[in-house]
PDB file of C-alpha atoms and ligand atoms in Angstrom:
ATOM      1  CA  MET A   1     145.569 167.838 173.704  1.00 81.00           C
ATOM      2  CA  ASP A   2     147.781 167.548 170.527  1.00 91.00           C
ATOM      3  CA  ILE A   3     150.588 165.606 172.190  1.00 93.00           C
ATOM      4  CA  ILE A   4     147.926 162.968 173.551  1.00 97.00           C
ATOM      5  CA  TYR A   5     146.506 163.148 169.899  1.00 98.00           C
ATOM      6  CA  GLN A   6     150.036 162.466 168.083  1.00 98.00           C
ATOM      7  CA  ASN A   7     150.722 159.771 170.867  1.00 98.00           C
ATOM      8  CA  LEU A   8     147.555 158.079 169.771  1.00 98.00           C
ATOM      9  CA  MET A   9     148.340 158.450 166.221  1.00 98.00           C
ATOM     10  CA  SER A  10     151.835 156.602 166.741  1.00 98.00           C
ATOM     11  CA  GLU A  11     150.302 153.858 168.336  1.00 98.00           C
ATOM     12  CA  ALA A  12     147.705 153.535 165.596  1.00 99.00           C
ATOM     13  CA  LYS A  13     150.742 153.559 163.324  1.00 98.00           C
ATOM     14  CA  GLU A  14     152.509 151.044 165.124  1.00 98.00           C
ATOM     15  CA  VAL A  15     149.565 148.498 165.428  1.00 99.00           C
ATOM     16  CA  SER A  16     148.864 148.846 161.616  1.00 99.00           C
ATOM     17  CA  LYS A  17     152.125 147.139 161.213  1.00 98.00           C
ATOM     18  CA  ASN A  18     150.394 143.679 162.635  1.00 99.00           C
ATOM     19  CA  ALA A  19     147.286 144.111 160.076  1.00 99.00           C
ATOM     20  CA  TYR A  20     146.373 140.679 158.660  1.00 99.00           C
ATOM     21  CA  CYS A  21     145.165 141.955 155.273  1.00 98.00           C
ATOM     22  CA  PRO A  22     146.448 139.259 152.597  1.00 98.00           C
ATOM     23  CA  TYR A  23     143.335 140.222 150.503  1.00 98.00           C
ATOM     24  CA  SER A  24     143.225 143.923 150.745  1.00 98.00           C
ATOM     25  CA  ASN A  25     146.476 144.563 151.483  1.00 98.00           C
ATOM     26  CA  PHE A  26     145.090 147.557 153.167  1.00 98.00           C
ATOM     27  CA  PRO A  27     146.641 147.766 156.655  1.00 99.00           C
ATOM     28  CA  VAL A  28     144.734 149.578 159.421  1.00 99.00           C
ATOM     29  CA  GLY A  29     145.508 150.239 163.088  1.00 99.00           C
ATOM     30  CA  ALA A  30     143.400 152.141 165.593  1.00 99.00           C
ATOM     31  CA  CYS A  31     144.431 153.062 168.951  1.00 99.00           C
ATOM     32  CA  VAL A  32     141.106 154.205 171.166  1.00 98.00           C
ATOM     33  CA  LEU A  33     141.641 156.504 174.431  1.00 98.00           C
ATOM     34  CA  TYR A  34     139.186 156.134 177.275  1.00 98.00           C
ATOM     35  CA  GLU A  35     137.945 158.237 180.018  1.00 98.00           C
ATOM     36  CA  SER A  36     140.114 155.988 182.354  1.00 98.00           C
ATOM     37  CA  ASN A  37     142.951 157.232 180.529  1.00 98.00           C
ATOM     38  CA  LYS A  38     143.883 154.101 179.213  1.00 98.00           C
ATOM     39  CA  THR A  39     144.270 153.237 175.599  1.00 98.00           C
ATOM     40  CA  TYR A  40     143.775 149.958 173.655  1.00 99.00           C
ATOM     41  CA  ARG A  41     145.126 149.083 170.031  1.00 98.00           C
ATOM     42  CA  GLY A  42     143.630 147.102 167.323  1.00 99.00           C
ATOM     43  CA  CYS A  43     144.347 146.147 163.566  1.00 99.00           C
ATOM     44  CA  ASN A  44     142.207 144.906 160.903  1.00 99.00           C
ATOM     45  CA  VAL A  45     142.081 140.847 160.596  1.00 98.00           C
ATOM     46  CA  GLU A  46     140.694 139.847 157.222  1.00 98.00           C
ATOM     47  CA  ASN A  47     139.370 136.462 156.304  1.00 98.00           C
ATOM     48  CA  VAL A  48     138.942 134.074 153.057  1.00 98.00           C
ATOM     49  CA  SER A  49     135.212 134.809 153.517  1.00 98.00           C
ATOM     50  CA  PHE A  50     135.503 138.369 153.050  1.00 97.00           C
ATOM     51  CA  GLY A  51     132.434 139.438 154.897  1.00 97.00           C
ATOM     52  CA  LEU A  52     133.703 138.098 158.027  1.00 98.00           C
ATOM     53  CA  THR A  53     136.431 140.746 158.201  1.00 98.00           C
ATOM     54  CA  LEU A  54     137.111 142.921 161.240  1.00 98.00           C
ATOM     55  CA  CYS A  55     137.969 146.170 161.220  1.00 98.00           C
ATOM     56  CA  ALA A  56     140.873 147.884 163.246  1.00 99.00           C
ATOM     57  CA  GLU A  57     138.573 150.027 165.085  1.00 99.00           C
ATOM     58  CA  ARG A  58     136.231 147.294 166.260  1.00 98.00           C
ATOM     59  CA  ASN A  59     139.271 145.469 166.987  1.00 98.00           C
ATOM     60  CA  ALA A  60     140.775 147.867 169.421  1.00 99.00           C
ATOM     61  CA  ILE A  61     137.119 148.582 171.268  1.00 98.00           C
ATOM     62  CA  SER A  62     136.583 144.693 171.587  1.00 98.00           C
ATOM     63  CA  THR A  63     140.042 144.594 173.035  1.00 98.00           C
ATOM     64  CA  ALA A  64     139.124 147.164 175.574  1.00 98.00           C
ATOM     65  CA  ILE A  65     135.821 145.703 176.635  1.00 98.00           C
ATOM     66  CA  SER A  66     137.678 142.087 177.224  1.00 98.00           C
ATOM     67  CA  LEU A  67     140.323 143.641 179.215  1.00 98.00           C
ATOM     68  CA  GLY A  68     137.294 145.086 181.446  1.00 98.00           C
ATOM     69  CA  GLU A  69     137.322 148.921 180.620  1.00 98.00           C
ATOM     70  CA  LYS A  70     134.359 150.348 181.716  1.00 98.00           C
ATOM     71  CA  THR A  71     134.513 154.127 181.181  1.00 98.00           C
ATOM     72  CA  LYS A  72     133.615 155.824 177.837  1.00 98.00           C
ATOM     73  CA  ILE A  73     135.772 156.444 174.738  1.00 98.00           C
ATOM     74  CA  LYS A  74     137.425 159.933 174.708  1.00 98.00           C
ATOM     75  CA  ALA A  75     138.927 159.833 170.909  1.00 98.00           C
ATOM     76  CA  ILE A  76     140.291 157.112 168.684  1.00 98.00           C
ATOM     77  CA  ALA A  77     142.774 157.604 165.988  1.00 98.00           C
ATOM     78  CA  ILE A  78     142.786 155.606 162.697  1.00 99.00           C
ATOM     79  CA  TYR A  79     145.730 155.199 160.404  1.00 98.00           C
ATOM     80  CA  SER A  80     146.413 153.299 157.146  1.00 98.00           C
ATOM     81  CA  PRO A  81     149.802 153.702 155.453  1.00 98.00           C
ATOM     82  CA  LYS A  82     147.732 153.202 152.041  1.00 98.00           C
ATOM     83  CA  GLN A  83     145.436 156.359 152.501  1.00 98.00           C
ATOM     84  CA  SER A  84     145.691 159.657 154.226  1.00 98.00           C
ATOM     85  CA  TYR A  85     142.240 160.552 156.013  1.00 97.00           C
ATOM     86  CA  CYS A  86     141.194 157.066 156.932  1.00 98.00           C
ATOM     87  CA  LEU A  87     137.931 157.558 158.127  1.00 98.00           C
ATOM     88  CA  PRO A  88     135.928 154.746 159.964  1.00 98.00           C
ATOM     89  CA  CYS A  89     133.403 152.647 158.273  1.00 98.00           C
ATOM     90  CA  GLY A  90     129.950 152.949 158.948  1.00 97.00           C
ATOM     91  CA  ALA A  91     129.599 149.803 161.244  1.00 98.00           C
ATOM     92  CA  CYS A  92     132.896 151.115 162.970  1.00 98.00           C
ATOM     93  CA  ARG A  93     130.956 154.484 163.532  1.00 98.00           C
ATOM     94  CA  GLN A  94     127.870 152.589 164.968  1.00 98.00           C
ATOM     95  CA  TRP A  95     130.395 150.887 167.514  1.00 98.00           C
ATOM     96  CA  ILE A  96     131.934 154.092 168.348  1.00 98.00           C
ATOM     97  CA  SER A  97     128.782 155.832 169.362  1.00 98.00           C
ATOM     98  CA  GLU A  98     127.543 152.781 171.622  1.00 97.00           C
ATOM     99  CA  PHE A  99     130.610 153.866 173.839  1.00 98.00           C
ATOM    100  CA  CYS A 100     130.288 157.540 173.721  1.00 95.00           C
ATOM    101  CA  SER A 101     129.171 159.516 176.708  1.00 88.00           C
ATOM    102  CA  ASN A 102     128.926 162.494 174.258  1.00 95.00           C
ATOM    103  CA  GLU A 103     129.302 162.683 170.710  1.00 96.00           C
ATOM    104  CA  GLU A 104     130.309 166.093 170.448  1.00 97.00           C
ATOM    105  CA  GLU A 105     133.346 165.304 172.589  1.00 98.00           C
ATOM    106  CA  THR A 106     134.543 161.968 171.502  1.00 98.00           C
ATOM    107  CA  LYS A 107     137.037 162.899 168.939  1.00 98.00           C
ATOM    108  CA  ILE A 108     137.910 161.169 165.691  1.00 98.00           C
ATOM    109  CA  ILE A 109     141.410 161.387 165.147  1.00 98.00           C
ATOM    110  CA  LEU A 110     143.109 161.151 161.568  1.00 98.00           C
ATOM    111  CA  GLU A 111     145.845 162.235 159.576  1.00 98.00           C
ATOM    112  CA  ASP A 112     146.301 164.561 156.611  1.00 98.00           C
ATOM    113  CA  LYS A 113     148.225 163.895 153.309  1.00 97.00           C
ATOM    114  CA  ASN A 114     150.700 166.241 154.689  1.00 98.00           C
ATOM    115  CA  LYS A 115     150.676 164.128 158.096  1.00 96.00           C
ATOM    116  CA  LYS A 116     148.958 166.688 159.768  1.00 98.00           C
ATOM    117  CA  LEU A 117     146.508 165.821 162.333  1.00 98.00           C
ATOM    118  CA  VAL A 118     142.552 166.175 161.616  1.00 98.00           C
ATOM    119  CA  VAL A 119     140.293 166.324 164.729  1.00 98.00           C
ATOM    120  CA  LEU A 120     136.660 165.522 163.915  1.00 98.00           C
ATOM    121  CA  SER A 121     133.896 164.765 166.257  1.00 98.00           C
ATOM    122  CA  GLN A 122     131.937 161.582 166.419  1.00 98.00           C
ATOM    123  CA  LYS A 123     128.728 163.665 165.817  1.00 98.00           C
ATOM    124  CA  GLU A 124     130.140 165.207 162.551  1.00 98.00           C
ATOM    125  CA  VAL A 125     131.105 161.692 161.477  1.00 98.00           C
ATOM    126  CA  PHE A 126     128.114 159.993 162.579  1.00 98.00           C
ATOM    127  CA  PRO A 127     125.352 162.625 162.913  1.00 97.00           C
ATOM    128  CA  PHE A 128     122.110 160.137 162.797  1.00 94.00           C
ATOM    129  CA  GLY A 129     122.983 156.943 164.233  1.00 93.00           C
ATOM    130  CA  PHE A 130     120.443 154.216 165.436  1.00 92.00           C
ATOM    131  CA  LYS A 131     119.908 154.325 168.757  1.00 88.00           C
ATOM    132  CA  PHE A 132     117.187 152.916 171.360  1.00 87.00           C
ATOM    133  CA  ASN A 133     114.788 155.174 173.095  1.00 76.00           C
ATOM    134  CA  ASP A 134     115.921 158.544 171.648  1.00 60.00           C
TER     135      ASP A 134
HETATM  136  N1  THU B   1     139.202 148.823 157.562  1.00 91.93           N
HETATM  137  C1  THU B   1     139.112 149.005 158.776  1.00 91.93           C
HETATM  138  O1  THU B   1     140.184 148.281 159.373  1.00 91.93           O
HETATM  139  N2  THU B   1     138.731 149.936 159.106  1.00 91.93           N
HETATM  140  C2  THU B   1     137.661 150.757 158.571  1.00 91.93           C
HETATM  141  O2  THU B   1     137.118 151.269 159.196  1.00 91.93           O
HETATM  142  C3  THU B   1     137.389 150.508 157.142  1.00 91.93           C
HETATM  143  C4  THU B   1     137.990 149.416 156.522  1.00 91.93           C
HETATM  144  C5  THU B   1     139.749 147.313 156.868  1.00 91.93           C
HETATM  145  C6  THU B   1     138.766 146.330 156.518  1.00 91.93           C
HETATM  146  C7  THU B   1     139.690 145.591 155.507  1.00 91.93           C
HETATM  147  O3  THU B   1     140.717 144.701 156.090  1.00 91.93           O
HETATM  148  C8  THU B   1     140.425 146.794 154.897  1.00 91.93           C
HETATM  149  O4  THU B   1     140.178 147.705 155.628  1.00 91.93           O
HETATM  150  C9  THU B   1     139.997 146.982 153.220  1.00 91.93           C
HETATM  151  O5  THU B   1     138.553 147.508 153.312  1.00 91.93           O
END
């Protein structure tokens, strides 16, 4: 599993280079792995109307859906060259939750300041998310 997570993190690093972030100068890249074993990448895309900014994670998930992905999220790696341990924002945690089959099994992959991978579960980072009919 570690090699899979390393590859996801490498992809997140690579796509963070495409970030459009002239306002924050805070690039972010995300790479999401589905049960289909396909991966999709996204970077943050900012806007002069700051609130319209799209985060890397939601960009990656939107890309997956647009390309017809129907399975659930197994893992997502998130990276910023500006900050180690770059956790997803609340909106992105809610988005990840939407496409999880099991929040304990879906993993959030980060990199710490020593460049070591940190593996958290979606349940740990988003324990009381909003759901219908629960
Ligand atoms: N950002 C992300 O791409 N993902 C997150 O989960 C948190 C924040 C972006 C949005 C903005 O372009 C920059 O990071 C600074 O907030």
